Amino acid sequence: MRFAVGDLQGQLEPLDRLLDAAGFQPGRDELWLTGDLVNRGKDNAAVLRRIRALGKSAVTVLGNHDFYLLAVASGAMRRGADDTLDDILDAPDRAALIDWLRFQPLMHVDETFAMVHAGLLPGWSVAQARLLAHEVEGALQGPHWQVFLQNLWGSQPLAWNDALEGWDRLRVIVNAMCRMRLCSATGEMALKYKGPIDAAPAGILPWFAVPGRRSASHTVVCGHWSALGYYNADGVLALDTGCVWGGCLTGVWLETGERVQVACEQAAAPSGWE
């Protein structure tokens, strides 16, 4: 059985309660995590250690906050004033935790489900998106991964083009899969908007609502958009229910659709690279 869970953001205690409530059993079951394992909460290092210790019983994809940690740890980016990463950056096993994280996938595909942190551009099929994710994974797991992270940040280009090359190509892939919530009907990303669907600016749509979206062959499991909350429609299972903001942590058994939730105490105020 596969149990998919939304963004943890450094919150270990709610994860423990959720897995207990769900009856999750490592070895029998597989834990799917939608990314953003770290930042804003207080137990970042403990979260990474716990997920790493699960071995093949856990599958996680990378989120924007995970990329932020990798960039800070590698020296590619200055720290923000409001992150909570000291426990990782000062940990005796810091190098092992960082190496484990950078070898996690950007996208995971299994049968009729595809998991990614934020979303997929409407022109991408699941098969194409998986190949594009492999390109990013190769850069992040290769010997020059710090150089890749130095060239990752930014919001341009806003749209995909098969002719894109180099850093621009990798940046679009990461921004779509880790930052995007909405885009235009032609696939131009609107990366600044973080609010609810009903207050979105005219002319942009949730990425999953674009007519003719090519990834509709699979149910896309994602997180990232806490203002959207739990959403199970249109071939999308969105699971970020604002655990770090005082909402709840949500998990769903993929085989049955059963939802399990636990309440969370607020651990952070909204800010930063979301």
GROMACS .gro file of C-alpha atoms in nm:
model
  274
    1MET     CA    1   0.000   0.000   0.000
    2ARG     CA    2   0.120   0.350  -0.086
    3PHE     CA    3   0.055   0.636   0.158
    4ALA     CA    4   0.111   0.985   0.014
    5VAL     CA    5   0.176   1.275   0.253
    6GLY     CA    6   0.194   1.651   0.196
    7ASP     CA    7   0.464   1.905   0.280
    8LEU     CA    8   0.640   1.845   0.615
    9GLN     CA    9   0.865   2.154   0.624
   10GLY     CA   10   1.068   2.033   0.920
   11GLN     CA   11   0.776   1.900   1.126
   12LEU     CA   12   0.853   1.554   1.263
   13GLU     CA   13   0.597   1.519   1.542
   14PRO     CA   14   0.291   1.558   1.313
   15LEU     CA   15   0.441   1.300   1.076
   16ASP     CA   16   0.478   1.050   1.358
   17ARG     CA   17   0.117   1.107   1.466
   18LEU     CA   18  -0.009   1.079   1.109
   19LEU     CA   19   0.172   0.751   1.041
   20ASP     CA   20   0.043   0.609   1.369
   21ALA     CA   21  -0.313   0.716   1.288
   22ALA     CA   22  -0.289   0.563   0.941
   23GLY     CA   23  -0.140   0.236   1.062
   24PHE     CA   24   0.158   0.276   0.830
   25GLN     CA   25   0.404  -0.015   0.846
   26PRO     CA   26   0.752   0.015   0.689
   27GLY     CA   27   0.836  -0.289   0.483
   28ARG     CA   28   0.470  -0.353   0.409
   29ASP     CA   29   0.377  -0.001   0.300
   30GLU     CA   30   0.547   0.271   0.097
   31LEU     CA   31   0.552   0.634   0.212
   32TRP     CA   32   0.528   0.894  -0.065
   33LEU     CA   33   0.633   1.250   0.026
   34THR     CA   34   0.554   1.547  -0.197
   35GLY     CA   35   0.871   1.743  -0.117
   36ASP     CA   36   0.957   2.040   0.104
   37LEU     CA   37   1.085   1.809   0.373
   38VAL     CA   38   1.264   2.101   0.540
   39ASN     CA   39   1.249   2.466   0.647
   40ARG     CA   40   1.011   2.668   0.865
   41GLY     CA   41   0.977   2.389   1.123
   42LYS     CA   42   1.220   2.301   1.404
   43ASP     CA   43   1.302   1.937   1.330
   44ASN     CA   44   1.464   1.957   0.987
   45ALA     CA   45   1.760   1.729   1.052
   46ALA     CA   46   1.541   1.479   1.236
   47VAL     CA   47   1.297   1.469   0.943
   48LEU     CA   48   1.576   1.394   0.697
   49ARG     CA   49   1.719   1.125   0.924
   50ARG     CA   50   1.380   0.964   0.970
   51ILE     CA   51   1.298   0.951   0.599
   52ARG     CA   52   1.647   0.834   0.506
   53ALA     CA   53   1.625   0.555   0.767
   54LEU     CA   54   1.309   0.423   0.599
   55GLY     CA   55   1.518   0.324   0.298
   56LYS     CA   56   1.309   0.178   0.017
   57SER     CA   57   0.992   0.219   0.225
   58ALA     CA   58   1.000   0.594   0.149
   59VAL     CA   59   0.989   0.784  -0.178
   60THR     CA   60   1.028   1.162  -0.180
   61VAL     CA   61   1.056   1.423  -0.452
   62LEU     CA   62   1.239   1.752  -0.417
   63GLY     CA   63   1.056   2.076  -0.338
   64ASN     CA   64   1.160   2.439  -0.355
   65HIS     CA   65   1.265   2.448   0.012
   66ASP     CA   66   1.476   2.137  -0.040
   67PHE     CA   67   1.653   2.311  -0.328
   68TYR     CA   68   1.699   2.615  -0.104
   69LEU     CA   69   1.874   2.402   0.158
   70LEU     CA   70   2.100   2.247  -0.105
   71ALA     CA   71   2.188   2.590  -0.244
   72VAL     CA   72   2.268   2.732   0.101
   73ALA     CA   73   2.469   2.427   0.205
   74SER     CA   74   2.673   2.437  -0.115
   75GLY     CA   75   2.745   2.809  -0.089
   76ALA     CA   76   2.542   2.887  -0.401
   77MET     CA   77   2.296   3.109  -0.215
   78ARG     CA   78   2.295   3.336   0.089
   79ARG     CA   79   2.068   3.237   0.373
   80GLY     CA   80   1.741   3.417   0.428
   81ALA     CA   81   1.674   3.571   0.766
   82ASP     CA   82   1.372   3.353   0.835
   83ASP     CA   83   1.488   3.001   0.754
   84THR     CA   84   1.523   2.736   1.026
   85LEU     CA   85   1.806   2.527   0.889
   86ASP     CA   86   2.064   2.562   1.167
   87ASP     CA   87   2.005   2.209   1.295
   88ILE     CA   88   2.106   2.068   0.955
   89LEU     CA   89   2.386   2.310   0.874
   90ASP     CA   90   2.546   2.256   1.217
   91ALA     CA   91   2.482   1.880   1.232
   92PRO     CA   92   2.774   1.638   1.264
   93ASP     CA   93   2.617   1.435   0.982
   94ARG     CA   94   2.551   1.742   0.766
   95ALA     CA   95   2.745   1.608   0.466
   96ALA     CA   96   2.559   1.276   0.471
   97LEU     CA   97   2.219   1.448   0.496
   98ILE     CA   98   2.295   1.688   0.211
   99ASP     CA   99   2.426   1.410  -0.013
  100TRP     CA  100   2.120   1.197   0.058
  101LEU     CA  101   1.888   1.486  -0.027
  102ARG     CA  102   2.053   1.579  -0.355
  103PHE     CA  103   2.017   1.221  -0.476
  104GLN     CA  104   1.639   1.226  -0.438
  105PRO     CA  105   1.429   1.248  -0.758
  106LEU     CA  106   1.252   1.552  -0.892
  107MET     CA  107   0.959   1.337  -1.008
  108HIS     CA  108   0.837   0.986  -0.932
  109VAL     CA  109   0.610   0.781  -1.160
  110ASP     CA  110   0.444   0.454  -1.062
  111GLU     CA  111   0.163   0.291  -1.257
  112THR     CA  112  -0.121   0.548  -1.280
  113PHE     CA  113   0.030   0.799  -1.035
  114ALA     CA  114   0.295   1.066  -1.093
  115MET     CA  115   0.435   1.263  -0.797
  116VAL     CA  116   0.596   1.605  -0.823
  117HIS     CA  117   0.619   1.887  -0.572
  118ALA     CA  118   0.433   2.167  -0.751
  119GLY     CA  119   0.304   2.078  -1.096
  120LEU     CA  120   0.362   1.995  -1.462
  121LEU     CA  121   0.339   2.234  -1.753
  122PRO     CA  122   0.027   2.156  -1.958
  123GLY     CA  123   0.222   2.072  -2.272
  124TRP     CA  124   0.423   1.798  -2.099
  125SER     CA  125   0.315   1.436  -2.102
  126VAL     CA  126   0.413   1.233  -1.797
  127ALA     CA  127   0.672   1.046  -2.003
  128GLN     CA  128   0.828   1.370  -2.131
  129ALA     CA  129   0.824   1.526  -1.784
  130ARG     CA  130   1.002   1.224  -1.638
  131LEU     CA  131   1.278   1.255  -1.898
  132LEU     CA  132   1.312   1.626  -1.822
  133ALA     CA  133   1.329   1.553  -1.450
  134HIS     CA  134   1.614   1.311  -1.524
  135GLU     CA  135   1.808   1.600  -1.680
  136VAL     CA  136   1.784   1.799  -1.358
  137GLU     CA  137   1.869   1.495  -1.147
  138GLY     CA  138   2.180   1.438  -1.356
  139ALA     CA  139   2.296   1.793  -1.296
  140LEU     CA  140   2.221   1.780  -0.923
  141GLN     CA  141   2.384   1.443  -0.870
  142GLY     CA  142   2.688   1.512  -1.086
  143PRO     CA  143   3.034   1.641  -0.990
  144HIS     CA  144   2.947   2.003  -1.073
  145TRP     CA  145   2.623   2.020  -0.874
  146GLN     CA  146   2.727   2.339  -0.695
  147VAL     CA  147   2.766   2.518  -1.029
  148PHE     CA  148   2.420   2.401  -1.131
  149LEU     CA  149   2.272   2.547  -0.812
  150GLN     CA  150   2.455   2.876  -0.867
  151ASN     CA  151   2.274   2.910  -1.199
  152LEU     CA  152   1.935   2.781  -1.087
  153TRP     CA  153   1.775   3.082  -0.921
  154GLY     CA  154   1.547   3.315  -1.115
  155SER     CA  155   1.213   3.307  -1.292
  156GLN     CA  156   1.314   3.335  -1.657
  157PRO     CA  157   1.221   3.188  -1.897
  158LEU     CA  158   0.857   3.162  -1.795
  159ALA     CA  159   0.756   2.908  -2.059
  160TRP     CA  160   0.890   2.585  -2.201
  161ASN     CA  161   1.043   2.555  -2.544
  162ASP     CA  162   1.195   2.233  -2.676
  163ALA     CA  163   1.486   2.435  -2.810
  164LEU     CA  164   1.590   2.562  -2.467
  165GLU     CA  165   1.944   2.471  -2.367
  166GLY     CA  166   2.178   2.501  -2.071
  167TRP     CA  167   2.078   2.671  -1.749
  168ASP     CA  168   1.760   2.820  -1.897
  169ARG     CA  169   1.635   2.473  -1.982
  170LEU     CA  170   1.705   2.330  -1.637
  171ARG     CA  171   1.564   2.639  -1.464
  172VAL     CA  172   1.227   2.609  -1.640
  173ILE     CA  173   1.202   2.242  -1.547
  174VAL     CA  174   1.274   2.310  -1.179
  175ASN     CA  175   1.047   2.615  -1.162
  176ALA     CA  176   0.756   2.422  -1.312
  177MET     CA  177   0.797   2.117  -1.094
  178CYS     CA  178   0.887   2.300  -0.771
  179ARG     CA  179   0.733   2.651  -0.781
  180MET     CA  180   0.442   2.673  -1.027
  181ARG     CA  181   0.083   2.700  -0.913
  182LEU     CA  182  -0.080   2.872  -1.209
  183CYS     CA  183  -0.004   2.940  -1.572
  184SER     CA  184  -0.164   3.080  -1.883
  185ALA     CA  185  -0.353   2.865  -2.131
  186THR     CA  186  -0.037   2.864  -2.343
  187GLY     CA  187   0.183   2.746  -2.055
  188GLU     CA  188   0.347   3.069  -1.935
  189MET     CA  189   0.406   3.031  -1.562
  190ALA     CA  190   0.267   3.284  -1.311
  191LEU     CA  191   0.519   3.229  -1.034
  192LYS     CA  192   0.435   3.520  -0.804
  193TYR     CA  193   0.079   3.427  -0.715
  194LYS     CA  194   0.036   3.209  -0.401
  195GLY     CA  195  -0.326   3.270  -0.302
  196PRO     CA  196  -0.651   3.080  -0.347
  197ILE     CA  197  -0.793   2.987  -0.686
  198ASP     CA  198  -1.094   3.220  -0.662
  199ALA     CA  199  -0.872   3.527  -0.619
  200ALA     CA  200  -0.630   3.450  -0.902
  201PRO     CA  201  -0.562   3.727  -1.156
  202ALA     CA  202  -0.751   3.715  -1.482
  203GLY     CA  203  -0.594   3.518  -1.762
  204ILE     CA  204  -0.418   3.254  -1.553
  205LEU     CA  205  -0.539   2.911  -1.445
  206PRO     CA  206  -0.430   2.641  -1.204
  207TRP     CA  207  -0.177   2.441  -1.401
  208PHE     CA  208  -0.404   2.136  -1.382
  209ALA     CA  209  -0.709   2.323  -1.519
  210VAL     CA  210  -0.557   2.411  -1.858
  211PRO     CA  211  -0.767   2.243  -2.129
  212GLY     CA  212  -0.589   1.957  -2.304
  213ARG     CA  213  -0.327   1.908  -2.031
  214ARG     CA  214  -0.112   1.620  -2.155
  215SER     CA  215  -0.034   1.476  -1.810
  216ALA     CA  216  -0.400   1.383  -1.755
  217SER     CA  217  -0.307   1.020  -1.827
  218HIS     CA  218  -0.199   0.991  -1.460
  219THR     CA  219  -0.320   1.119  -1.127
  220VAL     CA  220  -0.062   1.382  -1.032
  221VAL     CA  221   0.019   1.378  -0.660
  222CYS     CA  222   0.158   1.711  -0.544
  223GLY     CA  223   0.192   1.959  -0.259
  224HIS     CA  224   0.331   2.314  -0.249
  225TRP     CA  225   0.007   2.514  -0.274
  226SER     CA  226  -0.113   2.551   0.085
  227ALA     CA  227  -0.377   2.809  -0.012
  228LEU     CA  228  -0.533   2.544  -0.237
  229GLY     CA  229  -0.539   2.290   0.044
  230TYR     CA  230  -0.663   1.937  -0.007
  231TYR     CA  231  -0.780   1.892  -0.365
  232ASN     CA  232  -0.883   1.565  -0.525
  233ALA     CA  233  -1.030   1.633  -0.869
  234ASP     CA  234  -0.927   1.691  -1.230
  235GLY     CA  235  -0.668   1.413  -1.212
  236VAL     CA  236  -0.483   1.587  -0.928
  237LEU     CA  237  -0.432   1.490  -0.566
  238ALA     CA  238  -0.297   1.799  -0.385
  239LEU     CA  239  -0.189   1.740  -0.027
  240ASP     CA  240  -0.034   2.058   0.116
  241THR     CA  241  -0.280   2.150   0.390
  242GLY     CA  242  -0.060   2.402   0.570
  243CYS     CA  243   0.095   2.189   0.846
  244VAL     CA  244   0.364   2.447   0.919
  245TRP     CA  245   0.109   2.731   0.921
  246GLY     CA  246  -0.114   2.569   1.184
  247GLY     CA  247  -0.334   2.372   0.947
  248CYS     CA  248  -0.308   1.995   0.931
  249LEU     CA  249  -0.087   1.726   0.785
  250THR     CA  250  -0.268   1.514   0.528
  251GLY     CA  251  -0.203   1.167   0.395
  252VAL     CA  252  -0.397   0.954   0.148
  253TRP     CA  253  -0.379   0.582   0.081
  254LEU     CA  254  -0.345   0.581  -0.296
  255GLU     CA  255  -0.502   0.239  -0.347
  256THR     CA  256  -0.824   0.319  -0.160
  257GLY     CA  257  -0.844   0.700  -0.154
  258GLU     CA  258  -0.881   0.699   0.225
  259ARG     CA  259  -0.772   1.032   0.373
  260VAL     CA  260  -0.604   1.065   0.714
  261GLN     CA  261  -0.533   1.403   0.878
  262VAL     CA  262  -0.380   1.530   1.202
  263ALA     CA  263  -0.397   1.884   1.339
  264CYS     CA  264  -0.076   2.087   1.359
  265GLU     CA  265   0.038   2.381   1.569
  266GLN     CA  266   0.158   2.687   1.380
  267ALA     CA  267   0.535   2.683   1.349
  268ALA     CA  268   0.604   2.968   1.106
  269ALA     CA  269   0.471   3.289   0.953
  270PRO     CA  270   0.432   3.291   0.573
  271SER     CA  271   0.735   3.444   0.399
  272GLY     CA  272   1.039   3.353   0.194
  273TRP     CA  273   1.089   3.167  -0.131
  274GLU     CA  274   0.757   2.989  -0.167
   0.00000   0.00000   0.00000
